[in-house]
Amino acid sequence: MMKIGALLLSVLLCTGCAAAAPPAATDPASSSPPSSSPASAATKAAFTLVAHRGGALVYPESSAEAFEAVSKTAFPIETDLRQLRDGTLVPLHDDDAGRTMPGLSGHPAGITLEQWAGARIRHPLGGAEGTPTTWDAMLDSYGGRNVLVPELKDPAIDPVAFAETILKRGIQDTVVVQTFSFPAAQALARSGLQVLYLLRDGEEPDPASISSNGIGHVGPHKGVTAGYLRKLKDSGLTVWPYTVNDEATAARLRAEGADGVFTDTPWELAKQLGL
């Protein structure tokens, strides 16, 4: 089943991920980037650009507007997940909502769903604020249609229970779940999900021990050495370093064998790399 899932994922990533045009620089929220044609992408999609937090340098971070724009491309949609007071999973990176959400602050575990729904999200370029959403809403809109790359950022999230929410929808072939926790990565893989194990800067665990636990993807820091990246590839792992927003770093990692990168500006990076 995992091999079938990986094959389907690769097919989805090969049908337009790389060649979407960037949105208008003056007002990114005013237009949605078109997806590329399968014919052109099939020859170029060996390098995947994962839309980190929905393209956080282009749209309000982790907003409904960001995810909707990315959904019209074949860039995988990446988001962090945390729990609100009632257990609802929401896209949020920080352990305090205040950095990105004016008028809302504190740990998400203390925020009600009503407060969350009524909040707004700052635009990185000073444009129109974005709308908060939930993981369930993302699944309803994009599950099985787009590649989703959620990170279980909140340690209170039960990996097995989370896996069940994916499995019951039958969309495990188009979801790659991230975590910095190796025990959580093992549990997710045992549940039948595709898993990306995140590595902190300088960490170089044995690649064989990663792949032997059913984990197919790894996300090293963008400073990963060429030698270690090659070891990861030699162990059969798909490698997506994070978070790369400049052409030089992306080009270097691509040349060294990376399969793609997480980026806050996938449209611009695709243009710079000629994808």
Coordinates of C-alpha atoms in Angstrom, one line a residue:
M1 CA 0.0 0.0 0.0
M2 CA 2.8 2.4 0.8
K3 CA 4.4 1.8 -2.6
I4 CA 1.1 2.5 -4.3
G5 CA 0.7 5.6 -2.3
A6 CA 4.2 6.8 -3.2
L7 CA 3.6 6.1 -6.9
L8 CA 0.3 8.1 -6.8
L9 CA 2.0 10.9 -5.0
S10 CA 4.7 11.1 -7.6
V11 CA 2.2 11.1 -10.4
L12 CA 0.4 14.1 -8.8
L13 CA 3.6 15.9 -8.3
C14 CA 4.4 15.3 -12.0
T15 CA 1.4 17.0 -13.3
G16 CA 2.1 20.7 -12.9
C17 CA 3.8 21.3 -9.6
A18 CA 6.7 23.2 -11.0
A19 CA 5.6 25.5 -13.8
A20 CA 2.9 27.7 -12.3
A21 CA 3.3 31.4 -13.0
P22 CA 3.8 33.7 -10.0
P23 CA 0.8 35.8 -8.9
A24 CA 0.8 39.5 -9.6
A25 CA 3.4 41.2 -7.4
T26 CA 1.2 44.3 -6.7
D27 CA -1.7 42.3 -5.3
P28 CA -1.1 38.6 -4.8
A29 CA -4.6 38.0 -3.4
S30 CA -6.2 39.4 -6.5
S31 CA -5.4 36.5 -8.8
S32 CA -4.7 32.8 -8.5
P33 CA -1.7 31.4 -10.3
P34 CA -2.6 29.0 -13.1
S35 CA -1.3 25.4 -13.0
S36 CA 0.9 24.3 -15.8
S37 CA 0.1 21.8 -18.5
P38 CA 0.8 18.1 -17.8
A39 CA 3.0 18.0 -21.0
S40 CA 5.4 20.7 -19.9
A41 CA 5.5 19.7 -16.2
A42 CA 6.2 16.1 -16.9
T43 CA 9.7 17.0 -18.1
K44 CA 10.4 19.4 -15.3
A45 CA 8.7 18.2 -12.2
A46 CA 11.6 16.2 -10.8
F47 CA 12.1 19.1 -8.3
T48 CA 9.1 19.7 -6.1
L49 CA 8.4 23.1 -4.5
V50 CA 6.3 22.7 -1.4
A51 CA 4.3 25.8 -0.5
H52 CA 5.4 26.4 3.0
R53 CA 2.5 27.7 5.1
G54 CA 0.7 28.4 1.9
G55 CA 3.4 30.6 0.5
A56 CA 3.9 32.8 3.6
L57 CA 5.9 35.5 1.8
V58 CA 3.1 36.0 -0.8
Y59 CA -0.2 35.5 1.1
P60 CA -1.3 35.8 4.7
E61 CA 0.5 32.9 6.4
S62 CA -1.6 29.7 6.7
S63 CA -4.8 31.5 5.6
A64 CA -7.7 30.2 3.6
E65 CA -6.7 32.6 0.8
A66 CA -3.2 31.2 0.7
F67 CA -4.3 27.6 0.6
E68 CA -6.9 28.3 -2.1
A69 CA -4.3 30.0 -4.3
V70 CA -1.9 27.1 -3.9
S71 CA -4.7 24.6 -4.6
K72 CA -4.9 25.9 -8.2
T73 CA -1.3 24.8 -8.8
A74 CA 0.2 21.4 -8.1
F75 CA 2.5 22.7 -5.4
P76 CA 2.0 20.5 -2.3
I77 CA 0.2 22.5 0.4
E78 CA 2.2 22.6 3.6
T79 CA 0.8 23.7 7.0
D80 CA 1.6 23.3 10.7
L81 CA -1.2 22.1 12.9
R82 CA -2.1 23.0 16.5
Q83 CA -5.2 22.3 18.7
L84 CA -7.7 24.9 19.9
R85 CA -9.4 24.6 23.3
D86 CA -12.0 22.2 22.0
G87 CA -9.5 20.0 20.2
T88 CA -10.1 21.5 16.7
L89 CA -7.0 21.3 14.6
V90 CA -6.0 24.6 12.9
P91 CA -3.2 25.8 10.7
L92 CA -0.8 27.7 13.0
H93 CA 2.9 27.6 13.3
D94 CA 3.6 29.5 16.5
D95 CA 2.7 28.5 20.0
D96 CA 1.2 32.0 20.4
A97 CA -1.2 33.4 17.8
G98 CA -0.1 37.0 18.3
R99 CA 2.6 37.2 15.6
T100 CA 0.3 36.5 12.7
M101 CA -3.1 37.3 14.0
P102 CA -3.9 40.9 15.2
G103 CA -6.2 41.0 18.2
L104 CA -5.6 37.4 19.1
S105 CA -2.9 36.1 21.4
G106 CA -1.9 33.3 23.6
H107 CA -1.6 29.6 23.3
P108 CA -4.0 28.0 20.8
A109 CA -5.1 25.6 23.5
G110 CA -6.7 28.6 25.2
I111 CA -8.5 29.9 22.1
T112 CA -12.1 29.0 21.3
L113 CA -13.3 28.1 17.9
E114 CA -15.5 31.2 17.9
Q115 CA -12.5 33.4 18.6
W116 CA -10.5 31.7 15.9
A117 CA -13.2 32.0 13.3
G118 CA -13.6 35.7 14.0
A119 CA -9.9 36.6 13.8
R120 CA -7.8 37.8 10.8
I121 CA -4.2 37.0 9.6
R122 CA -1.7 39.7 8.7
H123 CA -0.5 40.0 5.1
P124 CA 3.3 39.8 4.7
L125 CA 3.3 42.7 2.2
G126 CA 0.7 44.9 3.9
G127 CA -2.2 43.8 1.7
A128 CA -5.6 42.6 2.7
E129 CA -5.7 40.4 5.8
G130 CA -6.5 36.7 5.5
T131 CA -9.1 34.4 6.9
P132 CA -8.3 31.6 9.4
T133 CA -9.4 28.1 8.5
T134 CA -9.4 24.6 10.1
W135 CA -7.7 21.3 9.1
D136 CA -11.2 19.8 8.6
A137 CA -12.1 22.5 6.2
M138 CA -8.8 22.0 4.3
L139 CA -9.6 18.2 4.1
D140 CA -13.1 19.0 2.8
S141 CA -11.8 21.3 0.1
Y142 CA -8.5 19.7 -0.9
G143 CA -8.3 16.2 0.5
G144 CA -7.6 13.7 -2.3
R145 CA -7.3 16.6 -4.8
N146 CA -4.1 18.2 -3.8
V147 CA -1.0 16.9 -2.1
L148 CA -1.2 18.0 1.6
V149 CA 1.8 18.1 3.8
P150 CA 0.7 18.8 7.4
E151 CA 3.1 19.0 10.3
L152 CA 2.0 17.9 13.8
K153 CA 3.5 20.9 15.5
D154 CA 1.5 20.5 18.7
P155 CA 2.9 17.7 20.8
A156 CA -0.6 17.1 22.3
I157 CA -1.8 15.8 18.9
D158 CA -2.1 12.0 19.0
P159 CA -0.4 10.6 15.9
V160 CA -2.5 7.5 15.8
A161 CA -5.8 9.4 16.2
F162 CA -4.6 11.9 13.5
A163 CA -3.8 9.0 11.2
E164 CA -7.3 7.7 11.5
T165 CA -8.7 11.1 10.3
I166 CA -6.8 10.6 7.0
L167 CA -7.4 6.9 6.6
K168 CA -11.2 7.2 7.1
R169 CA -11.3 9.6 4.2
G170 CA -9.2 7.2 2.1
I171 CA -6.8 10.0 1.1
Q172 CA -3.5 8.6 2.5
D173 CA -2.0 8.4 -0.9
T174 CA -2.0 12.2 -1.2
V175 CA -1.0 13.2 2.3
V176 CA 2.6 13.3 3.7
V177 CA 2.6 14.0 7.4
Q178 CA 5.7 15.7 9.0
T179 CA 7.1 15.6 12.5
F180 CA 10.3 16.3 14.3
S181 CA 9.5 13.4 16.7
F182 CA 10.9 10.0 15.6
P183 CA 8.5 8.0 17.8
A184 CA 5.6 10.0 16.3
A185 CA 7.0 9.3 12.8
Q186 CA 7.2 5.6 13.5
A187 CA 3.6 5.6 14.8
L188 CA 2.4 7.4 11.8
A189 CA 4.2 5.1 9.4
R190 CA 2.8 2.0 11.3
S191 CA -0.6 3.5 10.8
G192 CA -0.2 3.4 7.1
L193 CA 0.6 7.0 6.3
Q194 CA 3.3 8.5 4.2
V195 CA 5.7 10.3 6.6
L196 CA 8.3 13.0 6.4
Y197 CA 10.8 13.0 9.3
L198 CA 12.1 16.5 10.0
L199 CA 15.7 17.0 11.0
R200 CA 17.1 20.0 12.9
D201 CA 20.1 21.9 11.6
G202 CA 23.2 19.7 12.0
E203 CA 21.3 16.4 12.8
E204 CA 22.4 13.4 10.8
P205 CA 20.7 10.3 12.0
D206 CA 21.4 7.0 10.2
P207 CA 19.4 7.1 7.0
A208 CA 18.9 3.3 7.1
S209 CA 17.2 3.5 10.5
I210 CA 14.8 6.1 9.0
S211 CA 13.9 4.1 5.9
S212 CA 13.7 0.8 7.7
N213 CA 10.8 2.2 9.8
G214 CA 8.6 2.7 6.8
I215 CA 9.4 6.4 6.6
G216 CA 9.8 7.5 3.0
H217 CA 10.5 11.2 3.2
V218 CA 13.0 13.3 5.2
G219 CA 13.2 17.1 5.7
P220 CA 16.7 18.2 6.6
H221 CA 17.6 21.8 7.3
K222 CA 18.7 23.7 4.1
G223 CA 22.2 23.7 5.5
V224 CA 22.4 19.9 5.0
T225 CA 25.8 18.8 3.7
A226 CA 26.1 17.3 0.3
G227 CA 27.6 14.1 1.7
Y228 CA 24.7 13.5 4.1
L229 CA 22.1 14.4 1.4
R230 CA 23.7 11.7 -0.8
K231 CA 23.4 9.1 2.0
L232 CA 19.7 9.9 2.4
K233 CA 19.2 9.5 -1.3
D234 CA 21.2 6.2 -1.3
S235 CA 18.8 4.9 1.3
G236 CA 15.9 5.4 -1.0
L237 CA 14.5 8.5 0.8
T238 CA 12.8 11.4 -0.8
V239 CA 14.5 14.6 0.4
W240 CA 12.8 18.0 0.8
P241 CA 15.1 20.5 2.7
Y242 CA 13.5 23.4 4.5
T243 CA 13.0 26.5 4.2
V244 CA 14.5 27.8 0.9
N245 CA 13.6 31.2 -0.5
D246 CA 16.5 32.0 -2.7
E247 CA 17.6 30.7 -6.1
A248 CA 21.2 30.0 -5.2
T249 CA 20.4 27.6 -2.3
A250 CA 17.6 25.9 -4.2
A251 CA 19.9 25.4 -7.2
R252 CA 22.7 24.0 -5.0
L253 CA 20.4 21.5 -3.2
R254 CA 18.9 20.5 -6.5
A255 CA 22.3 19.8 -8.0
E256 CA 23.3 17.8 -4.9
G257 CA 20.3 15.5 -5.4
A258 CA 17.5 17.0 -3.3
D259 CA 14.0 16.1 -4.7
G260 CA 12.5 19.5 -3.8
V261 CA 12.4 22.1 -1.1
F262 CA 10.0 23.8 1.2
T263 CA 9.6 27.5 0.2
D264 CA 7.6 30.5 1.3
T265 CA 7.6 31.8 -2.3
P266 CA 7.0 28.9 -4.7
W267 CA 5.9 30.9 -7.6
E268 CA 8.9 33.1 -7.7
L269 CA 11.3 30.3 -7.0
A270 CA 9.8 28.2 -9.8
K271 CA 10.3 31.2 -12.2
Q272 CA 13.9 31.6 -11.0
L273 CA 14.7 27.9 -11.5
G274 CA 13.0 27.8 -14.8
L275 CA 10.6 25.1 -13.7

